[in-house]
Short mmCIF file of C-alpha atoms and ligand atoms in Angstrom, two decimals:
data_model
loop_
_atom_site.label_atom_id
_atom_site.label_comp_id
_atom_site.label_asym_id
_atom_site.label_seq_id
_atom_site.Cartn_x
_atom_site.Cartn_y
_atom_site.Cartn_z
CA UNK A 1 115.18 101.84 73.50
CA UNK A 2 117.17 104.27 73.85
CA UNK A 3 117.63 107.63 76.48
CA UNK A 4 117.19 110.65 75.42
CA UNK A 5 117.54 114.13 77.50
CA UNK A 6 117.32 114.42 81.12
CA UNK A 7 113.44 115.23 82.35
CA UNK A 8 113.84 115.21 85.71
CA UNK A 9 116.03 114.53 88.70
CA UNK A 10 114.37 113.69 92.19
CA UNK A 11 115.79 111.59 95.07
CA UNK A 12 116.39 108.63 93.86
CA UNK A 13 115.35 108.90 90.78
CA UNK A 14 116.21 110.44 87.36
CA UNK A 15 113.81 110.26 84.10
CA UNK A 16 114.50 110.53 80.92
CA UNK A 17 113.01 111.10 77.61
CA UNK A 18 112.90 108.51 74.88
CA UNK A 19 112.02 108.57 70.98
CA UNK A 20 108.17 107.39 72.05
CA UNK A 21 106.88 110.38 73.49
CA UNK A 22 104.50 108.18 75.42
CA UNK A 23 107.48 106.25 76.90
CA UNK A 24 110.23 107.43 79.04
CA UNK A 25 113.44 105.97 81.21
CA UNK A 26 113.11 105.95 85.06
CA UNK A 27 116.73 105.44 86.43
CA UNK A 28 117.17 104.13 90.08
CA UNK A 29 119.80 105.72 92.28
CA UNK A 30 121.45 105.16 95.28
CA UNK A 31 119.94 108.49 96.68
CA UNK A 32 118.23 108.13 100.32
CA UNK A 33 116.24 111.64 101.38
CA UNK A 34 113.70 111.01 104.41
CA UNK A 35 111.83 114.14 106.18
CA UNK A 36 111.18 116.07 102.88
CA UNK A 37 114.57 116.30 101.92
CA UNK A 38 115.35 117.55 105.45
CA UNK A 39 117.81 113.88 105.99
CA UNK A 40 119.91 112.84 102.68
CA UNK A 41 122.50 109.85 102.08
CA UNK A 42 122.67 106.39 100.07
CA UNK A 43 122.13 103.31 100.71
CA UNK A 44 124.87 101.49 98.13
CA UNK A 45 122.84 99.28 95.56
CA UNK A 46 119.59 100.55 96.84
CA UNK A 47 118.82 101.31 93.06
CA UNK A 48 119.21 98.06 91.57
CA UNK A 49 117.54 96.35 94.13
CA UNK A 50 114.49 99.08 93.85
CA UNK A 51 114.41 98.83 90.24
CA UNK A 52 114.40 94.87 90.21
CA UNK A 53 111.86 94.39 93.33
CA UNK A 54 109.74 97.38 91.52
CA UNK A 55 109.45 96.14 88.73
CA UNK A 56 108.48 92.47 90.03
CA UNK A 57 105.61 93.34 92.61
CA UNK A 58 104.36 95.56 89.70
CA UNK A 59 104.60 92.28 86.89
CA UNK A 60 102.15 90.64 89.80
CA UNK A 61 100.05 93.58 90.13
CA UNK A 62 99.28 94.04 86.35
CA UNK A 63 99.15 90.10 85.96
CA UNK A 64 96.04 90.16 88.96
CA UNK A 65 94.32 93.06 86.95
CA UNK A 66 95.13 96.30 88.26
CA UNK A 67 97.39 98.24 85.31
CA UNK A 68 100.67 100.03 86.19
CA UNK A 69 102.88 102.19 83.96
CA UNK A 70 106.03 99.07 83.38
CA UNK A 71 106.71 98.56 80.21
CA UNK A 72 109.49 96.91 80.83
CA UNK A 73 113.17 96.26 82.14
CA UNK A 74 116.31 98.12 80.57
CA UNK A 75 119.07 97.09 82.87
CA UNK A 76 119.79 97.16 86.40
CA UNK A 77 119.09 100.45 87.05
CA UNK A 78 116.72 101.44 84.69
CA UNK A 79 113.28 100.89 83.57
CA UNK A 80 110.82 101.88 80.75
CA UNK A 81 107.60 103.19 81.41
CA UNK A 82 104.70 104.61 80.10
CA UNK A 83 104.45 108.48 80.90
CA UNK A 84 101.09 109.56 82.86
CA UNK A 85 99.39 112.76 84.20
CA UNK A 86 100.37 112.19 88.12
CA UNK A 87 97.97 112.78 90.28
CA UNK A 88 99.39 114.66 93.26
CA UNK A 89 98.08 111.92 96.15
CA UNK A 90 100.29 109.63 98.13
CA UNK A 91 98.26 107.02 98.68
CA UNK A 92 98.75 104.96 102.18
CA UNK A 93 97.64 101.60 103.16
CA UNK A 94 97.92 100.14 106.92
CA UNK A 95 97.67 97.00 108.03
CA UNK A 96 99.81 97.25 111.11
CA UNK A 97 99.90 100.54 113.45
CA UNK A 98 103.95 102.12 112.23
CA UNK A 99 105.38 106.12 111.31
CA UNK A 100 102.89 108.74 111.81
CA UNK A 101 99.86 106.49 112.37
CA UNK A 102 101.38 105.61 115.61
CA UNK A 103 102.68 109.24 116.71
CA UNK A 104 98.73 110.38 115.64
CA UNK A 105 97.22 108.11 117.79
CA UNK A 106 98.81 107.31 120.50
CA UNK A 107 99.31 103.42 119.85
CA UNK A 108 102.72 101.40 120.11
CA UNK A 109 103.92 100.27 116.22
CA UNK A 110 103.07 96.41 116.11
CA UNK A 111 99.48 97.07 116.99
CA UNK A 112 97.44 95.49 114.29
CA UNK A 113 94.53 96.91 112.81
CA UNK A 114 91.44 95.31 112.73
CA UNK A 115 90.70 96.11 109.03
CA UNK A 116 93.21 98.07 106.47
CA UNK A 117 93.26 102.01 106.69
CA UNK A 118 93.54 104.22 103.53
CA UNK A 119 94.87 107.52 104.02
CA UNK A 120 95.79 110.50 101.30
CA UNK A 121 98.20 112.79 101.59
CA UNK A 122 98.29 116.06 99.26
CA UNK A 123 101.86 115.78 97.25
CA UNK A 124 103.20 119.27 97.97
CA UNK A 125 106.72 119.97 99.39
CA UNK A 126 106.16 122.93 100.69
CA UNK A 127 103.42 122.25 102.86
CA UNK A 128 104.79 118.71 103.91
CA UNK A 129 102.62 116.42 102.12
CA UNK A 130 99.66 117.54 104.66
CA UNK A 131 96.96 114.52 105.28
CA UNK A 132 93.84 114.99 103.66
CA UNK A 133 90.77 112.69 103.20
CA UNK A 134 88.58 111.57 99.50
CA UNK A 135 86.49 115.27 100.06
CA UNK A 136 89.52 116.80 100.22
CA UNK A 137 90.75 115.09 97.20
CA UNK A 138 87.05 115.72 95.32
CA UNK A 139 86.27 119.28 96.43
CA UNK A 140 90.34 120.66 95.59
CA UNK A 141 89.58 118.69 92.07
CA UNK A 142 92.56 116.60 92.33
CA UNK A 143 90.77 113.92 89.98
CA UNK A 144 87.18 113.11 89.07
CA UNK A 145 84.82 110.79 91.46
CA UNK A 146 85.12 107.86 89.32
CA UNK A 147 89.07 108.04 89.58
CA UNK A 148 88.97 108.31 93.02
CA UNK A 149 86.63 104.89 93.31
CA UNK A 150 89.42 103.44 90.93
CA UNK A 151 92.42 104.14 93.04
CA UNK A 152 90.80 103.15 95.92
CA UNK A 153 89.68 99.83 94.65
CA UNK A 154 93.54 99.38 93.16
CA UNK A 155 94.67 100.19 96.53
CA UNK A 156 92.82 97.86 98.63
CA UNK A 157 92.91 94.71 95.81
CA UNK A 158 97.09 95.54 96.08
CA UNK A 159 97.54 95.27 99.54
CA UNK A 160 95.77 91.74 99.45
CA UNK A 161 98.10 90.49 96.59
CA UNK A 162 100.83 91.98 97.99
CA UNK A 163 100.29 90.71 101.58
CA UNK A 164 99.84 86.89 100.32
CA UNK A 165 102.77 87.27 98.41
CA UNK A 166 105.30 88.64 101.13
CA UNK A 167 103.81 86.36 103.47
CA UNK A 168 105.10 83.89 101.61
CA UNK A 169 108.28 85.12 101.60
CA UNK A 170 107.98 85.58 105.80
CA UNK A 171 107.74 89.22 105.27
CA UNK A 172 104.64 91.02 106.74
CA UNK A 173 103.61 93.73 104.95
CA UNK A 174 103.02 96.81 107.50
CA UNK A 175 102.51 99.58 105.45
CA UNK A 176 102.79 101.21 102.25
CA UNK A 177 102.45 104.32 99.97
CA UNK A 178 101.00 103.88 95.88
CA UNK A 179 100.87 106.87 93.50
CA UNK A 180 98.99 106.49 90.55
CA UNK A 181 98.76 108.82 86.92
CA UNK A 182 96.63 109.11 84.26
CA UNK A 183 97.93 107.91 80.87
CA UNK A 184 97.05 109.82 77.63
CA UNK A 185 93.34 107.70 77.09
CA UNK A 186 92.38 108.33 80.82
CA UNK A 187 93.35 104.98 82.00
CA UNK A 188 94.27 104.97 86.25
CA UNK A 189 98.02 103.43 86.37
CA UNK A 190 99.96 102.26 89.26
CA UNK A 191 103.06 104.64 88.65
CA UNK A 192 105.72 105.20 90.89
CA UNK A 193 107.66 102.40 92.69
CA UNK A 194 106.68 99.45 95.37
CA UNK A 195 110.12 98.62 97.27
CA UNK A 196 111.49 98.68 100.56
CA UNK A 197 111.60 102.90 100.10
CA UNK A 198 107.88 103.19 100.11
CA UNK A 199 106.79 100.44 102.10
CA UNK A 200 107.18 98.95 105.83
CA UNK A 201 108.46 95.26 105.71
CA UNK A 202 109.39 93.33 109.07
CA UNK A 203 110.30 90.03 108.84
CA UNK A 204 107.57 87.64 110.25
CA UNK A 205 109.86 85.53 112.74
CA UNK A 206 112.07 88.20 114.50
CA UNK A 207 110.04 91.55 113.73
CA UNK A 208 113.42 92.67 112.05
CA UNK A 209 112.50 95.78 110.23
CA UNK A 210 113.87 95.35 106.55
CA UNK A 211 113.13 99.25 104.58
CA UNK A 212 114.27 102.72 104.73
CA UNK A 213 113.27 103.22 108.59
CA UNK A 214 116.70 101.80 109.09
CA UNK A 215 117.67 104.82 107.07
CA UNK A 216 115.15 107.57 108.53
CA UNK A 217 115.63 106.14 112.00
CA UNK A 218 119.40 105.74 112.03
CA UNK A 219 119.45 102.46 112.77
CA UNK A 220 121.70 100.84 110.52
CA UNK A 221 122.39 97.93 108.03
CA UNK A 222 119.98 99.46 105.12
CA UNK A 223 122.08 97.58 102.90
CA UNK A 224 121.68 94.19 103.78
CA UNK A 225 117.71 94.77 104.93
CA UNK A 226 117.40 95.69 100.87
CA UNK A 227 119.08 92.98 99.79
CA UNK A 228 117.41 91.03 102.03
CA UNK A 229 114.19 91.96 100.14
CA UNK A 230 115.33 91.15 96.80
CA UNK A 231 116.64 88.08 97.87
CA UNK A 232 113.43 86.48 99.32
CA UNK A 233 111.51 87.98 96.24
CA UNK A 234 113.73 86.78 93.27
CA UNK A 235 116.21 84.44 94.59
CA UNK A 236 113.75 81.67 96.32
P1 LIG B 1 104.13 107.18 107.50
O1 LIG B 1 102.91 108.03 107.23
O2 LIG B 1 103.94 106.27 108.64
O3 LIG B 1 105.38 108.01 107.58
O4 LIG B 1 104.34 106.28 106.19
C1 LIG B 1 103.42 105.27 105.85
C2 LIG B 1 103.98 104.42 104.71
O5 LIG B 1 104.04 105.18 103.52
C3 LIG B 1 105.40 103.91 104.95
O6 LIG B 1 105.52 102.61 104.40
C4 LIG B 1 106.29 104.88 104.17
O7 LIG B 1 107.42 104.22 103.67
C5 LIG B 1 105.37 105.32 103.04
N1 LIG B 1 105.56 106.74 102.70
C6 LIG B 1 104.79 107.77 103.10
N2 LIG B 1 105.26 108.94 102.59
C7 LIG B 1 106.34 108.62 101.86
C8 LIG B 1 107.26 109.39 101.07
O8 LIG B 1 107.19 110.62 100.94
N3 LIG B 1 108.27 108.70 100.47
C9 LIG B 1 108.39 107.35 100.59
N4 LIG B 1 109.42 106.74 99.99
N5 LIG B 1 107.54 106.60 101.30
C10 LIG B 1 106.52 107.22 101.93
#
């Protein structure tokens, strides 16, 4: 397969366009932005290791039922996958009390939740990605009822998978944001990326936070926390 023009260039991310026009080429960067864009920098090797651990919590997804965009695995960096229709939610799930759940309510992060919490928030730059809730969602037409009941069924069937399957690797899943597209028959996909960018992971021994709030919080050694990741995932 090969790469065609440049679609798009985000933060850690370019696309590309391919001869399939139902197929294009995500390429992982190095790029780091936190804050909308307001914080940038790299983490070095951040995209292989996002491509690679990506790419392998989706293979478990799809192989436990719930369909994502993969297609499959170019190189390092770069992936092919089918193109979808976004739909403009970030999708949260919390398991543990972390980020902006804790400055909303008032708890200390660590405080875990008696059941998991799903939370939207609108995808627009401008405004900051503002919280909404599934009437929200329905009444600004975002996607259709039935959509809706899909993602949140995906959402809540991942974070079980993916929780028995970091536990295994001592890693406790905390937190973490899905998007999800519509491909050209109206199928729901898991699109986007599942790495340490987009979710919390602290290790289950020490607490030792191993994702991007070492990047958005200052608090150093990104670098080995991601590698950390891709090690317990692919190098048992
Ligand atoms: P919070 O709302 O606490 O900031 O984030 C909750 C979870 O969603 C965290 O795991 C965080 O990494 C993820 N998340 C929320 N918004 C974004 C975003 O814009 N980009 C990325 N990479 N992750 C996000």
């Amino acid at each position: 397969m090969e790469r065609k023009e440049q679609l798009y260039e985000g933060k850690a991310k370019k696309v590309y366009a391919t001869d399939d026009p139902q197929l294009i080429i995500v390429e992982y960067t190095d790029g780091a932005a936190a804050f909308h864009g307001r914080k940038k920098g790299t983490i070095a090797g951040k995209g292989s290791i996002n491509n690679r651990v990506s790419n392998d919590l989706m293979r478990l997804l799809e192989k436990q039922g719930i369909p994502t965009h993969l297609v499959e695995q170019l190189s390092d960096r770069e992936t092919v996958i089918r193109k979808a229709q976004m739909i403009p939610l970030k999708v949260i799930v919390r398991n543990v009390v972390a980020g902006s759940l804790s400055t909303r309510i008032g708890m200390p992060e660590g405080t875990r939740l008696k059941s998991p919490v799903l939370e939207y928030n609108y995808k627009d730059d401008a405004l900051g990605d503002p919280m909404i809730n599934r009437f929200h969602a329905l009444a600004l037409d975002l996607c259709a009822p039935e959509e809706l009941a899909t993602i949140e069924r995906y959402a809540f069937r991942a974070n079980d998978i993916l929780r028995t399957r970091l536990q295994q690797l001592d890693i406790d899943l905390i937190d973490f944001k899905l998007e999800f597209g519509r491909l050209a028959d109206g199928t729901i996909v898991l699109a986007d990326e599942i790495s340490p960018d987009t979710c919390r992971f602290w290790d289950t021994e020490t607490g030792e936070r191993l994702d991007m709030d070492r990047f958005r919080r200052d608090m150093g050694g990104a670098e080995d926390a991601y590698q950390e990741v891709l090690h317990r995932l692919l190098e048992e």
